[in-house]
Amino acid sequence: MSDFGKAGSGGLQSSQYDNIDRRERTKQLVLEHIDISKDPYIISNHIGSFECRLCLTVHNNIGNYLAHTQGKKHQTHLARRAAKEQRENLVSKNYVQTTSSRIAPKKTIKIGRPGYKIIKQRDSKTGQLSLLFQIDYPEIESGLQPRYRIMSAFEQRVEAPNKDYQYLLFAAEPYETIAFKIPNKEIDRTTGPDGKFFTHWDRNKLTFTLQMYFK
Ligand SMILES: [Zn+2]
């Protein structure tokens, strides 16, 4: 933990988020300049670190991985691999095809349900019922934004359909999709400054917020 994080109880959290954000920016910066998708040895795993298939090493971030590829260990392995291929008289094109097809079906490992908070309110003037959902996605896949969907009781296949309800779903990998059963009343879809329908993805706190009013 950095000294910066010890400053106060609130400071700890925000500095953690700053770190995530900085790491994210560095990663994106590097990704823009180096096409790691053409590197047959890198594996990006679900907890956000990178593995070298050639040396079987794990790296906390992309910068660390790239530094590793310049290092003696990786270079030696590369040279050995190249010599071996030459001996076996493999066409390099074939090699690239085999390796990329092996790493291509990257399957997301689900890590469980996210934490959430729901606030139910009634507008004192209009009497409208409102629901505010706040979902925490601290381990969301980098670069991803949570998605939501409203589904009728007849579209879903988890419960027996009940026409009095509809479902609000939230999805963000690697989390499991969660669904809330809400009254099957018409939702006020007005958006904008005075709108009654509002979503927000906080990239720093990694929290997704959705507010809705029923008509
Ligand atoms: Zn390596």
mmCIF file of N, CA and C in Angstrom, residues 125-215:
data_model
loop_
_atom_site.group_PDB
_atom_site.id
_atom_site.type_symbol
_atom_site.label_atom_id
_atom_site.label_comp_id
_atom_site.label_asym_id
_atom_site.label_seq_id
_atom_site.Cartn_x
_atom_site.Cartn_y
_atom_site.Cartn_z
ATOM 1 N N LYS A 125 -44.407 15.088 -4.881
ATOM 2 C CA LYS A 125 -45.335 15.922 -5.672
ATOM 3 C C LYS A 125 -46.213 15.068 -6.583
ATOM 4 N N THR A 126 -45.549 14.160 -7.338
ATOM 5 C CA THR A 126 -46.307 13.411 -8.352
ATOM 6 C C THR A 126 -46.793 12.061 -7.830
ATOM 7 N N GLY A 127 -46.254 11.638 -6.711
ATOM 8 C CA GLY A 127 -46.642 10.334 -6.180
ATOM 9 C C GLY A 127 -46.023 9.164 -6.928
ATOM 10 N N GLN A 128 -45.129 9.488 -7.900
ATOM 11 C CA GLN A 128 -44.491 8.426 -8.686
ATOM 12 C C GLN A 128 -43.531 7.599 -7.829
ATOM 13 N N LEU A 129 -43.580 6.300 -8.041
ATOM 14 C CA LEU A 129 -42.639 5.407 -7.367
ATOM 15 C C LEU A 129 -41.328 5.403 -8.158
ATOM 16 N N SER A 130 -40.199 5.516 -7.468
ATOM 17 C CA SER A 130 -38.913 5.454 -8.159
ATOM 18 C C SER A 130 -38.019 4.398 -7.527
ATOM 19 N N LEU A 131 -37.165 3.819 -8.356
ATOM 20 C CA LEU A 131 -36.198 2.842 -7.881
ATOM 21 C C LEU A 131 -34.820 3.256 -8.349
ATOM 22 N N LEU A 132 -33.866 3.212 -7.445
ATOM 23 C CA LEU A 132 -32.489 3.534 -7.786
ATOM 24 C C LEU A 132 -31.640 2.290 -7.508
ATOM 25 N N PHE A 133 -30.981 1.811 -8.536
ATOM 26 C CA PHE A 133 -30.130 0.631 -8.402
ATOM 27 C C PHE A 133 -28.676 1.069 -8.493
ATOM 28 N N GLN A 134 -27.870 0.567 -7.568
ATOM 29 C CA GLN A 134 -26.444 0.863 -7.616
ATOM 30 C C GLN A 134 -25.698 -0.474 -7.529
ATOM 31 N N ILE A 135 -24.976 -0.819 -8.591
ATOM 32 C CA ILE A 135 -24.297 -2.108 -8.643
ATOM 33 C C ILE A 135 -22.791 -1.877 -8.626
ATOM 34 N N ASP A 136 -22.105 -2.614 -7.765
ATOM 35 C CA ASP A 136 -20.644 -2.461 -7.651
ATOM 36 C C ASP A 136 -19.942 -3.535 -8.479
ATOM 37 N N TYR A 137 -19.046 -3.079 -9.358
ATOM 38 C CA TYR A 137 -18.304 -4.000 -10.210
ATOM 39 C C TYR A 137 -16.796 -3.788 -10.066
ATOM 40 N N PRO A 138 -16.248 -3.998 -8.863
ATOM 41 C CA PRO A 138 -14.818 -3.685 -8.674
ATOM 42 C C PRO A 138 -13.871 -4.513 -9.539
ATOM 43 N N GLU A 139 -14.317 -5.691 -9.971
ATOM 44 C CA GLU A 139 -13.420 -6.558 -10.752
ATOM 45 C C GLU A 139 -13.835 -6.641 -12.218
ATOM 46 N N ILE A 140 -14.576 -5.663 -12.696
ATOM 47 C CA ILE A 140 -15.064 -5.718 -14.083
ATOM 48 C C ILE A 140 -13.902 -5.804 -15.071
ATOM 49 N N GLU A 141 -14.121 -6.505 -16.163
ATOM 50 C CA GLU A 141 -13.096 -6.636 -17.213
ATOM 51 C C GLU A 141 -12.716 -5.247 -17.707
ATOM 52 N N SER A 142 -11.433 -5.053 -17.950
ATOM 53 C CA SER A 142 -10.967 -3.723 -18.328
ATOM 54 C C SER A 142 -11.607 -3.269 -19.635
ATOM 55 N N GLY A 143 -12.001 -2.018 -19.653
ATOM 56 C CA GLY A 143 -12.578 -1.426 -20.852
ATOM 57 C C GLY A 143 -14.056 -1.728 -21.041
ATOM 58 N N LEU A 144 -14.616 -2.512 -20.174
ATOM 59 C CA LEU A 144 -16.008 -2.914 -20.317
ATOM 60 C C LEU A 144 -16.920 -1.958 -19.559
ATOM 61 N N GLN A 145 -18.128 -1.785 -20.093
ATOM 62 C CA GLN A 145 -19.127 -0.975 -19.410
ATOM 63 C C GLN A 145 -20.329 -1.869 -19.129
ATOM 64 N N PRO A 146 -20.895 -1.831 -17.900
ATOM 65 C CA PRO A 146 -22.047 -2.693 -17.604
ATOM 66 C C PRO A 146 -23.233 -2.388 -18.518
ATOM 67 N N ARG A 147 -24.037 -3.401 -18.766
ATOM 68 C CA ARG A 147 -25.214 -3.248 -19.607
ATOM 69 C C ARG A 147 -26.459 -3.587 -18.794
ATOM 70 N N TYR A 148 -27.594 -2.986 -19.191
ATOM 71 C CA TYR A 148 -28.852 -3.326 -18.526
ATOM 72 C C TYR A 148 -29.886 -3.665 -19.580
ATOM 73 N N ARG A 149 -30.909 -4.357 -19.172
ATOM 74 C CA ARG A 149 -31.981 -4.711 -20.098
ATOM 75 C C ARG A 149 -33.265 -4.921 -19.307
ATOM 76 N N ILE A 150 -34.365 -4.467 -19.858
ATOM 77 C CA ILE A 150 -35.651 -4.707 -19.202
ATOM 78 C C ILE A 150 -36.359 -5.798 -19.998
ATOM 79 N N MET A 151 -36.791 -6.813 -19.293
ATOM 80 C CA MET A 151 -37.332 -8.003 -19.933
ATOM 81 C C MET A 151 -38.735 -8.269 -19.397
ATOM 82 N N SER A 152 -39.627 -8.658 -20.259
ATOM 83 C CA SER A 152 -40.980 -8.974 -19.790
ATOM 84 C C SER A 152 -40.985 -10.339 -19.111
ATOM 85 N N ALA A 153 -42.023 -10.594 -18.323
ATOM 86 C CA ALA A 153 -42.132 -11.869 -17.611
ATOM 87 C C ALA A 153 -42.157 -13.043 -18.583
ATOM 88 N N PHE A 154 -42.580 -12.780 -19.820
ATOM 89 C CA PHE A 154 -42.716 -13.871 -20.783
ATOM 90 C C PHE A 154 -41.421 -14.135 -21.552
ATOM 91 N N GLU A 155 -40.503 -13.183 -21.530
ATOM 92 C CA GLU A 155 -39.198 -13.373 -22.190
ATOM 93 C C GLU A 155 -38.261 -14.205 -21.331
ATOM 94 N N GLN A 156 -38.337 -14.010 -20.026
ATOM 95 C CA GLN A 156 -37.409 -14.702 -19.136
ATOM 96 C C GLN A 156 -37.827 -16.167 -18.988
ATOM 97 N N ARG A 157 -36.838 -17.012 -18.642
ATOM 98 C CA ARG A 157 -37.119 -18.445 -18.550
ATOM 99 C C ARG A 157 -36.709 -19.036 -17.203
ATOM 100 N N VAL A 158 -36.534 -18.141 -16.232
ATOM 101 C CA VAL A 158 -36.080 -18.615 -14.920
ATOM 102 C C VAL A 158 -37.269 -18.959 -14.016
ATOM 103 N N GLU A 159 -38.297 -18.093 -14.075
ATOM 104 C CA GLU A 159 -39.467 -18.302 -13.225
ATOM 105 C C GLU A 159 -40.708 -18.460 -14.091
ATOM 106 N N ALA A 160 -41.771 -18.971 -13.487
ATOM 107 C CA ALA A 160 -43.047 -19.037 -14.201
ATOM 108 C C ALA A 160 -43.505 -17.607 -14.464
ATOM 109 N N PRO A 161 -43.928 -17.289 -15.702
ATOM 110 C CA PRO A 161 -44.285 -15.904 -16.010
ATOM 111 C C PRO A 161 -45.475 -15.407 -15.194
ATOM 112 N N ASN A 162 -45.328 -14.192 -14.666
ATOM 113 C CA ASN A 162 -46.402 -13.540 -13.921
ATOM 114 C C ASN A 162 -46.556 -12.151 -14.524
ATOM 115 N N LYS A 163 -47.720 -11.872 -15.085
ATOM 116 C CA LYS A 163 -47.902 -10.626 -15.840
ATOM 117 C C LYS A 163 -47.804 -9.366 -14.968
ATOM 118 N N ASP A 164 -47.809 -9.528 -13.654
ATOM 119 C CA ASP A 164 -47.703 -8.367 -12.771
ATOM 120 C C ASP A 164 -46.269 -7.863 -12.619
ATOM 121 N N TYR A 165 -45.316 -8.617 -13.171
ATOM 122 C CA TYR A 165 -43.915 -8.245 -12.997
ATOM 123 C C TYR A 165 -43.168 -8.176 -14.317
ATOM 124 N N GLN A 166 -42.079 -7.435 -14.294
ATOM 125 C CA GLN A 166 -41.096 -7.452 -15.368
ATOM 126 C C GLN A 166 -39.725 -7.540 -14.700
ATOM 127 N N TYR A 167 -38.681 -7.700 -15.494
ATOM 128 C CA TYR A 167 -37.366 -7.948 -14.918
ATOM 129 C C TYR A 167 -36.352 -6.928 -15.431
ATOM 130 N N LEU A 168 -35.522 -6.499 -14.523
ATOM 131 C CA LEU A 168 -34.437 -5.584 -14.887
ATOM 132 C C LEU A 168 -33.124 -6.340 -14.694
ATOM 133 N N LEU A 169 -32.366 -6.497 -15.796
ATOM 134 C CA LEU A 169 -31.137 -7.290 -15.757
ATOM 135 C C LEU A 169 -29.903 -6.397 -15.863
ATOM 136 N N PHE A 170 -28.874 -6.769 -15.138
ATOM 137 C CA PHE A 170 -27.590 -6.075 -15.249
ATOM 138 C C PHE A 170 -26.514 -7.104 -15.580
ATOM 139 N N ALA A 171 -25.668 -6.781 -16.560
ATOM 140 C CA ALA A 171 -24.611 -7.707 -16.961
ATOM 141 C C ALA A 171 -23.292 -6.977 -17.101
ATOM 142 N N ALA A 172 -22.221 -7.613 -16.623
ATOM 143 C CA ALA A 172 -20.865 -7.088 -16.785
ATOM 144 C C ALA A 172 -19.906 -8.237 -16.494
ATOM 145 N N GLU A 173 -19.148 -8.646 -17.474
ATOM 146 C CA GLU A 173 -18.226 -9.751 -17.287
ATOM 147 C C GLU A 173 -17.044 -9.314 -16.413
ATOM 148 N N PRO A 174 -16.499 -10.155 -15.561
ATOM 149 C CA PRO A 174 -16.789 -11.595 -15.416
ATOM 150 C C PRO A 174 -17.861 -11.903 -14.366
ATOM 151 N N TYR A 175 -18.707 -10.941 -14.031
ATOM 152 C CA TYR A 175 -19.747 -11.192 -13.026
ATOM 153 C C TYR A 175 -20.909 -11.963 -13.642
ATOM 154 N N GLU A 176 -21.639 -12.633 -12.781
ATOM 155 C CA GLU A 176 -22.878 -13.255 -13.221
ATOM 156 C C GLU A 176 -23.911 -12.162 -13.467
ATOM 157 N N THR A 177 -24.772 -12.385 -14.434
ATOM 158 C CA THR A 177 -25.849 -11.438 -14.703
ATOM 159 C C THR A 177 -26.858 -11.529 -13.557
ATOM 160 N N ILE A 178 -27.298 -10.353 -13.090
ATOM 161 C CA ILE A 178 -28.294 -10.375 -12.014
ATOM 162 C C ILE A 178 -29.593 -9.764 -12.527
ATOM 163 N N ALA A 179 -30.711 -10.204 -11.957
ATOM 164 C CA ALA A 179 -32.020 -9.727 -12.396
ATOM 165 C C ALA A 179 -32.856 -9.321 -11.193
ATOM 166 N N PHE A 180 -33.604 -8.223 -11.333
ATOM 167 C CA PHE A 180 -34.508 -7.767 -10.285
ATOM 168 C C PHE A 180 -35.930 -7.817 -10.825
ATOM 169 N N LYS A 181 -36.813 -8.321 -9.982
ATOM 170 C CA LYS A 181 -38.223 -8.422 -10.340
ATOM 171 C C LYS A 181 -38.877 -7.116 -9.935
ATOM 172 N N ILE A 182 -39.422 -6.390 -10.910
ATOM 173 C CA ILE A 182 -40.020 -5.083 -10.600
ATOM 174 C C ILE A 182 -41.468 -5.073 -11.096
ATOM 175 N N PRO A 183 -42.290 -4.166 -10.558
ATOM 176 C CA PRO A 183 -43.701 -4.126 -10.977
ATOM 177 C C PRO A 183 -43.822 -3.926 -12.488
ATOM 178 N N ASN A 184 -44.801 -4.572 -13.076
ATOM 179 C CA ASN A 184 -44.994 -4.438 -14.521
ATOM 180 C C ASN A 184 -45.830 -3.204 -14.814
ATOM 181 N N LYS A 185 -45.265 -2.034 -14.430
ATOM 182 C CA LYS A 185 -45.931 -0.763 -14.712
ATOM 183 C C LYS A 185 -45.101 -0.055 -15.769
ATOM 184 N N GLU A 186 -45.743 0.882 -16.458
ATOM 185 C CA GLU A 186 -45.034 1.607 -17.499
ATOM 186 C C GLU A 186 -43.926 2.465 -16.874
ATOM 187 N N ILE A 187 -42.744 2.403 -17.497
ATOM 188 C CA ILE A 187 -41.602 3.153 -16.971
ATOM 189 C C ILE A 187 -41.524 4.497 -17.677
ATOM 190 N N ASP A 188 -41.310 5.537 -16.895
ATOM 191 C CA ASP A 188 -41.157 6.883 -17.451
ATOM 192 C C ASP A 188 -39.798 6.967 -18.145
ATOM 193 N N ARG A 189 -39.812 7.047 -19.482
ATOM 194 C CA ARG A 189 -38.563 6.964 -20.245
ATOM 195 C C ARG A 189 -37.960 8.329 -20.571
ATOM 196 N N THR A 190 -38.480 9.389 -19.993
ATOM 197 C CA THR A 190 -37.918 10.699 -20.327
ATOM 198 C C THR A 190 -36.479 10.807 -19.811
ATOM 199 N N THR A 191 -35.588 11.261 -20.699
ATOM 200 C CA THR A 191 -34.182 11.426 -20.317
ATOM 201 C C THR A 191 -33.835 12.916 -20.382
ATOM 202 N N GLY A 192 -32.571 13.225 -20.223
ATOM 203 C CA GLY A 192 -32.152 14.627 -20.265
ATOM 204 C C GLY A 192 -32.142 15.220 -18.866
ATOM 205 N N PRO A 193 -31.915 16.558 -18.768
ATOM 206 C CA PRO A 193 -31.733 17.194 -17.454
ATOM 207 C C PRO A 193 -32.924 16.992 -16.512
ATOM 208 N N ASP A 194 -34.149 17.052 -17.045
ATOM 209 C CA ASP A 194 -35.326 16.868 -16.193
ATOM 210 C C ASP A 194 -35.899 15.464 -16.327
ATOM 211 N N GLY A 195 -35.114 14.595 -16.994
ATOM 212 C CA GLY A 195 -35.602 13.254 -17.292
ATOM 213 C C GLY A 195 -35.755 12.384 -16.059
ATOM 214 N N LYS A 196 -36.580 11.370 -16.228
ATOM 215 C CA LYS A 196 -36.852 10.471 -15.105
ATOM 216 C C LYS A 196 -36.119 9.137 -15.262
ATOM 217 N N PHE A 197 -35.420 8.982 -16.379
ATOM 218 C CA PHE A 197 -34.680 7.737 -16.586
ATOM 219 C C PHE A 197 -33.200 8.088 -16.727
ATOM 220 N N PHE A 198 -32.389 7.433 -15.919
ATOM 221 C CA PHE A 198 -31.000 7.883 -15.810
ATOM 222 C C PHE A 198 -30.079 6.693 -15.561
ATOM 223 N N THR A 199 -28.995 6.604 -16.329
ATOM 224 C CA THR A 199 -27.971 5.596 -16.032
ATOM 225 C C THR A 199 -26.612 6.286 -15.988
ATOM 226 N N HIS A 200 -25.741 5.759 -15.158
ATOM 227 C CA HIS A 200 -24.394 6.334 -15.074
ATOM 228 C C HIS A 200 -23.378 5.257 -14.715
ATOM 229 N N TRP A 201 -22.283 5.216 -15.467
ATOM 230 C CA TRP A 201 -21.179 4.297 -15.164
ATOM 231 C C TRP A 201 -20.016 5.116 -14.615
ATOM 232 N N ASP A 202 -19.714 4.920 -13.346
ATOM 233 C CA ASP A 202 -18.608 5.632 -12.728
ATOM 234 C C ASP A 202 -17.330 4.801 -12.900
ATOM 235 N N ARG A 203 -16.468 5.246 -13.820
ATOM 236 C CA ARG A 203 -15.252 4.499 -14.149
ATOM 237 C C ARG A 203 -14.238 4.479 -13.015
ATOM 238 N N ASN A 204 -14.330 5.457 -12.122
ATOM 239 C CA ASN A 204 -13.366 5.503 -11.018
ATOM 240 C C ASN A 204 -13.813 4.621 -9.868
ATOM 241 N N LYS A 205 -15.074 4.737 -9.508
ATOM 242 C CA LYS A 205 -15.584 3.924 -8.396
ATOM 243 C C LYS A 205 -16.063 2.562 -8.871
ATOM 244 N N LEU A 206 -16.154 2.372 -10.190
ATOM 245 C CA LEU A 206 -16.610 1.120 -10.793
ATOM 246 C C LEU A 206 -18.005 0.740 -10.286
ATOM 247 N N THR A 207 -18.868 1.741 -10.291
ATOM 248 C CA THR A 207 -20.253 1.574 -9.848
ATOM 249 C C THR A 207 -21.206 1.965 -10.977
ATOM 250 N N PHE A 208 -22.195 1.117 -11.214
ATOM 251 C CA PHE A 208 -23.194 1.421 -12.231
ATOM 252 C C PHE A 208 -24.492 1.809 -11.541
ATOM 253 N N THR A 209 -25.059 2.946 -11.944
ATOM 254 C CA THR A 209 -26.281 3.452 -11.327
ATOM 255 C C THR A 209 -27.394 3.541 -12.365
ATOM 256 N N LEU A 210 -28.569 3.113 -11.985
ATOM 257 C CA LEU A 210 -29.741 3.269 -12.854
ATOM 258 C C LEU A 210 -30.897 3.748 -12.002
ATOM 259 N N GLN A 211 -31.534 4.827 -12.451
ATOM 260 C CA GLN A 211 -32.709 5.314 -11.734
ATOM 261 C C GLN A 211 -33.907 5.300 -12.664
ATOM 262 N N MET A 212 -35.029 4.848 -12.154
ATOM 263 C CA MET A 212 -36.240 4.832 -12.974
ATOM 264 C C MET A 212 -37.451 5.222 -12.144
ATOM 265 N N TYR A 213 -38.406 5.840 -12.844
ATOM 266 C CA TYR A 213 -39.686 6.180 -12.231
ATOM 267 C C TYR A 213 -40.766 5.425 -12.984
ATOM 268 N N PHE A 214 -41.759 5.006 -12.240
ATOM 269 C CA PHE A 214 -42.930 4.413 -12.896
ATOM 270 C C PHE A 214 -43.945 5.518 -13.136
ATOM 271 N N LYS A 215 -44.656 5.413 -14.259
ATOM 272 C CA LYS A 215 -45.649 6.444 -14.599
ATOM 273 C C LYS A 215 -46.864 6.360 -13.683
#
